[in-house]
Short mmCIF file of C-alpha atoms in Angstrom, two decimals:
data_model
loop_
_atom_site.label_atom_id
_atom_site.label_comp_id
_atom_site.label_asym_id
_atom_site.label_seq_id
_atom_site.Cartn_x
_atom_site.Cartn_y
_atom_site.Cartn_z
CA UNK A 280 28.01 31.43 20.21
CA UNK A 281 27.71 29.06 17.55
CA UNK A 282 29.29 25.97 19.33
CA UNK A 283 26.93 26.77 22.39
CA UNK A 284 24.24 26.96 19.86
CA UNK A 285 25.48 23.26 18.52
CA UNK A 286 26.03 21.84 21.76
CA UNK A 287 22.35 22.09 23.10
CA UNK A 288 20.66 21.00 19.92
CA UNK A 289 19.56 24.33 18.56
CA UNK A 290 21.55 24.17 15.35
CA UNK A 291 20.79 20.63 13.52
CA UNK A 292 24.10 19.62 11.24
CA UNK A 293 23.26 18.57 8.04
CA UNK A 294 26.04 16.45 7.81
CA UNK A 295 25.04 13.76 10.89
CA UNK A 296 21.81 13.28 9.34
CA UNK A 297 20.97 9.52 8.79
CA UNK A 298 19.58 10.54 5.27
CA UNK A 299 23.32 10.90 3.96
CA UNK A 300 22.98 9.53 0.53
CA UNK A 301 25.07 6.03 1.13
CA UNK A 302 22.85 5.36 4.10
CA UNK A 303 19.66 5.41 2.57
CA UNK A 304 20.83 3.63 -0.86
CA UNK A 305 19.93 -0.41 1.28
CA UNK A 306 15.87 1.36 1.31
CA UNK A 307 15.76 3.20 -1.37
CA UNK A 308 12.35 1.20 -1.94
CA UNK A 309 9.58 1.73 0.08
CA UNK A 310 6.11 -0.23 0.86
CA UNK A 311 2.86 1.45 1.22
CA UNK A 312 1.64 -0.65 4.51
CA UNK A 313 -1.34 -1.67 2.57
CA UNK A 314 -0.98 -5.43 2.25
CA UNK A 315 -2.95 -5.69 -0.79
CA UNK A 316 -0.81 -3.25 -2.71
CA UNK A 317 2.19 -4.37 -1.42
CA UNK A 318 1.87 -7.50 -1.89
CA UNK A 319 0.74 -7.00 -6.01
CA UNK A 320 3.40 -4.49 -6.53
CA UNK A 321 6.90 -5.20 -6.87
CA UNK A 322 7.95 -1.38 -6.23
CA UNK A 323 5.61 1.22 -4.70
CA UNK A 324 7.38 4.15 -3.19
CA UNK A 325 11.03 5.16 -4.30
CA UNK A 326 13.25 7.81 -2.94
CA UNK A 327 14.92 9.61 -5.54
CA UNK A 328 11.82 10.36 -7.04
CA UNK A 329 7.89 11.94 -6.06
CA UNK A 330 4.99 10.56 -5.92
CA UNK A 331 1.39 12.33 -6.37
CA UNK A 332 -1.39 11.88 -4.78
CA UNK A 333 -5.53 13.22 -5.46
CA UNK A 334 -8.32 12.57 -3.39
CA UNK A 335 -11.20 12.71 -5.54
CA UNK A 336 -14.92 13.25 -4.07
CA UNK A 337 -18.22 15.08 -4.55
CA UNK A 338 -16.88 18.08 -2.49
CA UNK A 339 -12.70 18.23 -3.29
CA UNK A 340 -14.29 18.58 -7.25
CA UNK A 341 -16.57 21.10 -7.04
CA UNK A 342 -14.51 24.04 -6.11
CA UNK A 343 -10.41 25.09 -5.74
CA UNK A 344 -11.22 26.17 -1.91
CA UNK A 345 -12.41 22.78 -0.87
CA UNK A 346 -10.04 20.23 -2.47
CA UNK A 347 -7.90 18.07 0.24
CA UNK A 348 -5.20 15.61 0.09
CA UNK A 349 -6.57 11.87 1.02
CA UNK A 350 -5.60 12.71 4.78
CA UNK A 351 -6.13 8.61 6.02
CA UNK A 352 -4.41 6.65 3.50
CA UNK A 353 -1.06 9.33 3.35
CA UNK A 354 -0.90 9.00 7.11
CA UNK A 355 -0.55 5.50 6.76
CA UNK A 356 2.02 5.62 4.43
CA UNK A 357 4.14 7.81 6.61
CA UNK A 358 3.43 6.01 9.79
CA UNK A 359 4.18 2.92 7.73
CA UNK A 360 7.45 4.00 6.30
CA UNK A 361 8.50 6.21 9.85
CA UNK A 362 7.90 2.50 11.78
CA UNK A 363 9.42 -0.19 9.23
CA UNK A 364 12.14 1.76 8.09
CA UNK A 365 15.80 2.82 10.32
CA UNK A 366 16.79 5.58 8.41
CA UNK A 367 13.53 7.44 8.95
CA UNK A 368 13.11 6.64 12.55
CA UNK A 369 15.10 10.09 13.71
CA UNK A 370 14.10 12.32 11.19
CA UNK A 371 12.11 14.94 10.24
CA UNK A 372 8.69 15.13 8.32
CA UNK A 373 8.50 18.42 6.71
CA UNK A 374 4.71 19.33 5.71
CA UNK A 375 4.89 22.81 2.91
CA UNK A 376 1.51 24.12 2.32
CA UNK A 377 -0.98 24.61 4.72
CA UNK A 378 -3.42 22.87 2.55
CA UNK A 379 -1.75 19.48 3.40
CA UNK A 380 -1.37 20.08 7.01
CA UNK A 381 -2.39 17.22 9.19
CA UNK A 382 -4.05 18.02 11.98
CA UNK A 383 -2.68 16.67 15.80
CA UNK A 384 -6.48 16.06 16.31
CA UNK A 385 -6.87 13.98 13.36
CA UNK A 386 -3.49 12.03 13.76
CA UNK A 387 -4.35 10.92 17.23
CA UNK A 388 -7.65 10.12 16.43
CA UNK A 389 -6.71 7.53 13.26
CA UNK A 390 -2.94 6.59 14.83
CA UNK A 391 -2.48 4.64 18.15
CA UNK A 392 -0.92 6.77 21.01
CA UNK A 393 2.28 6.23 20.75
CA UNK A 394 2.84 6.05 17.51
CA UNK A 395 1.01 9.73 16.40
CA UNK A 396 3.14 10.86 19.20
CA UNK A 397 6.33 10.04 17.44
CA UNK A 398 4.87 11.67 14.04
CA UNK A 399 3.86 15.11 15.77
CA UNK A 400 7.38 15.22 17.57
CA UNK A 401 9.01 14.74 13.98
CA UNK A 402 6.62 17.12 12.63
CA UNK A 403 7.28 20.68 11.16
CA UNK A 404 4.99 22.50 9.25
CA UNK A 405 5.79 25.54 6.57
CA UNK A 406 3.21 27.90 5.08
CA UNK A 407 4.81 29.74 1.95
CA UNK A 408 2.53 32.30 0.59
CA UNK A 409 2.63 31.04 -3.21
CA UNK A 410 3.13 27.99 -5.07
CA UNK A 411 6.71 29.74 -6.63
CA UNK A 412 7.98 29.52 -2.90
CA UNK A 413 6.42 26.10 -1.80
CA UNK A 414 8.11 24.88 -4.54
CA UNK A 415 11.73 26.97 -3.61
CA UNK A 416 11.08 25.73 0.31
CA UNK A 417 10.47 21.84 -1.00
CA UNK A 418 13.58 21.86 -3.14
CA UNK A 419 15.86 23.66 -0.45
CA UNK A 420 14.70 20.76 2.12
CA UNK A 421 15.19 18.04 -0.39
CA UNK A 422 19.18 19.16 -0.99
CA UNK A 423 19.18 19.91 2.74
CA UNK A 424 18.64 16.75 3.78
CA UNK A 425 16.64 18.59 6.55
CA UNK A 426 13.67 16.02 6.54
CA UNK A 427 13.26 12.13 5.64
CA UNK A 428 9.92 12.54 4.23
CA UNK A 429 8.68 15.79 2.48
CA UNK A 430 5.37 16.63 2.01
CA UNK A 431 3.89 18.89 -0.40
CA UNK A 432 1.25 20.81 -1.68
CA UNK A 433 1.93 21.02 -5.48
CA UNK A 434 -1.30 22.70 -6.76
CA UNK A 435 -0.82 25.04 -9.50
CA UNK A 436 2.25 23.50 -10.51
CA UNK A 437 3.26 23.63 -13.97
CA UNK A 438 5.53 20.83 -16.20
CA UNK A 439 8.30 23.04 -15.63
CA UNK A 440 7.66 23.15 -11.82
CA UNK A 441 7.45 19.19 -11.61
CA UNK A 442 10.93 18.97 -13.56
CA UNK A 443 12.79 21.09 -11.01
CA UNK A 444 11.22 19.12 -7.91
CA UNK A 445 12.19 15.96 -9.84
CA UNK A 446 15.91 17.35 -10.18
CA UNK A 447 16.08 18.07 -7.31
CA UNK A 448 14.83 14.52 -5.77
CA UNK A 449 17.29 12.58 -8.02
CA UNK A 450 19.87 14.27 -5.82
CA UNK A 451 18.29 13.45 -2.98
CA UNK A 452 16.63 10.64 -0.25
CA UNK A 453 13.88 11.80 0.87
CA UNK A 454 10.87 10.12 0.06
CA UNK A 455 8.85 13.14 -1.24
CA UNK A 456 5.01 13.04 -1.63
CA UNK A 457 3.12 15.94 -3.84
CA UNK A 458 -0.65 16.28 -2.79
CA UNK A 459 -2.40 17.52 -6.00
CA UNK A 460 -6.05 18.77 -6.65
CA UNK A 461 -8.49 16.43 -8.95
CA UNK A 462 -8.36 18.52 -11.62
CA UNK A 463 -5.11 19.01 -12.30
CA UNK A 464 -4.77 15.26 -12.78
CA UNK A 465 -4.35 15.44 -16.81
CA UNK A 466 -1.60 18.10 -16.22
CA UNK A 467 1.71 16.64 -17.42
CA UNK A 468 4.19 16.06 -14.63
CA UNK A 469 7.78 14.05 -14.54
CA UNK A 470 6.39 12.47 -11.21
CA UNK A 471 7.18 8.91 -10.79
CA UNK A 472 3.93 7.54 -9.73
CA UNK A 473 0.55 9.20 -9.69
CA UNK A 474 -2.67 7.98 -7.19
CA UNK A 475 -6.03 8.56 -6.86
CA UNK A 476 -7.95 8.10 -3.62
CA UNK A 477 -11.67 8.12 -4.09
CA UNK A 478 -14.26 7.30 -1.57
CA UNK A 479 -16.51 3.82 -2.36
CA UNK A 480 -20.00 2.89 -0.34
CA UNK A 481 -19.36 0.41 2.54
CA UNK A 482 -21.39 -2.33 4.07
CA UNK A 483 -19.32 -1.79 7.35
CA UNK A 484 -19.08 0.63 9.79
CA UNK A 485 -15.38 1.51 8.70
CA UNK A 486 -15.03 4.10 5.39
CA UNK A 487 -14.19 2.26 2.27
CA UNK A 488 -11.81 3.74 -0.37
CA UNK A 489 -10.84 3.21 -3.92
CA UNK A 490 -7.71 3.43 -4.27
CA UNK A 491 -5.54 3.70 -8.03
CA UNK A 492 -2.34 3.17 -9.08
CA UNK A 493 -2.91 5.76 -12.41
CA UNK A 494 0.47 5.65 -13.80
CA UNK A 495 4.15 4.36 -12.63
CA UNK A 496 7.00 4.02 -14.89
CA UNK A 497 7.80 0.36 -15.77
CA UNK A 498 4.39 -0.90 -14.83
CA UNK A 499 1.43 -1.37 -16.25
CA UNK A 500 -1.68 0.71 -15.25
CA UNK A 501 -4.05 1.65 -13.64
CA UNK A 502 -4.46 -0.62 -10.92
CA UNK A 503 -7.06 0.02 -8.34
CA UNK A 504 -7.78 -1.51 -4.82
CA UNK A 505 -10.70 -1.13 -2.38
CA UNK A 506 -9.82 -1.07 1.27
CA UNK A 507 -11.34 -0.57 4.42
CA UNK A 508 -9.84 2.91 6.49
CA UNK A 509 -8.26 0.21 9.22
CA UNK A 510 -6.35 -0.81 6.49
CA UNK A 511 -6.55 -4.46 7.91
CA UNK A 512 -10.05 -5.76 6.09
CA UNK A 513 -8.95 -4.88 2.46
CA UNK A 514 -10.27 -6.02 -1.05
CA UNK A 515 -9.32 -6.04 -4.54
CA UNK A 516 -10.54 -5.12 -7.91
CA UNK A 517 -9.17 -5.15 -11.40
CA UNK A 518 -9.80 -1.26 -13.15
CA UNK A 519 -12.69 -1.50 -15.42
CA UNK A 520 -10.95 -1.36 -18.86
CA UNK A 521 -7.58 -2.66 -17.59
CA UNK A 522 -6.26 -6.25 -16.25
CA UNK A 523 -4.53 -5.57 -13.01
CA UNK A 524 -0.98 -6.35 -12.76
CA UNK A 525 1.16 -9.49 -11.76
#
């Protein structure tokens, strides 16, 4: 039963996954596919690691049912990394917590065709019930090997919480990214690198964000950037109390 079941692609082996740990080690380092941050930054996405991210607006502040994730710049970053990097071409993205579900609508309306096509057929999404078992799901797909890029809602988790994901990424290559509400941005967490996505008036048709580097180890910050939602027409700013970094 269990060879027919392997046969026809029903069963996926762990073990022929691309994201075995000496193929990934070459890209362990990952661009955002925002030219201006990429090209200020010498490192701004590692595997073996997380990353947080906060969208911060009028409406994700006022109240714990309305917060989001910064839906158009993370989509970029994963279309980004799933296009300009082999190892991630084949695999899965693995979306835990409702809360940071992208929607097929909304990818194929920001993404060309073809290319939200690929995300949605790499797509699974997982709904745990509490934050204890979003956080047991994330670290069983991170030793797994089960997906090439984890996403995850991390609201409500604790120091403690953010030490067992990170133990659980330094044994792993997936690039992991923890969407977090605004105000749990002064909680203390062992994440790598911690942005803010904020929303800034534009004189164009096209959205304008502000987004901030808050803290990476081994770099100085914050760093913050203004782009345009193409992602193509992009600007940048120093931080108001801090020279940005070369």
């Amino acid at each position: 039963m269990l060879s027919t079941l392997l046969s026809n692609g029903s069963v996926w082996l762990a073990k022929n996954s691309s994201l075995e740990k000496g193929q990934c080690q070459a890209s362990s380092k990952l661009t955002l596919g925002i030219s201006p941050i990429d090209e200020e930054l010498p490192i701004n996405l590692s595997t073996g690691c997380f990353h947080e991210w906060t969208l911060q607006n009028k409406a994700t502040s006022k109240g714990k049912n309305l917060w989001q994730p910064p839906f158009c710049v993370l989509l970029t970053v994963i279309s980004h990394v799933v296009a300009h990097n082999p190892i991630f071409k084949n695999s899965i993205i693995a979306w835990v917590g409702d809360r940071c579900w992208l929607t097929p609508s909304f990818i194929t309306s920001t993404l060309p065709l073809d290319t939200s096509c690929k995300i949605l057929n790499k797509s699974i999404y997982l709904n745990p019930p509490t934050k204890a078992k979003r956080l047991w799901a994330a670290i069983e797909i991170l030793r797994s090997h089960l997906a090439s890029i984890l996403v995850l809602d991390g609201s409500g988790f604790n120091f403690n919480s953010t030490r067992r994901l990170h133990l659980a990424t330094t044994k792993a290559t997936n690039l992991c990214l923890v969407m977090r509400p605004p105000w749990e941005l002064n909680c203390h967490s062992v994440a790598q690198t911690r942005w803010r996505v904020s929303p800034l008036p534009s004189e164009k048709t096209n959205s304008k964000w502000c987004v901030e580097l808050l803290r990476c180890k081994g770099i100085a910050s914050p760093l913050t950037w203004a782009i345009y939602t193409d992602l193509i027409s992009s600007s940048k700013k120093p931080h108001d109390t801090h020279d940005t970094y070369t």
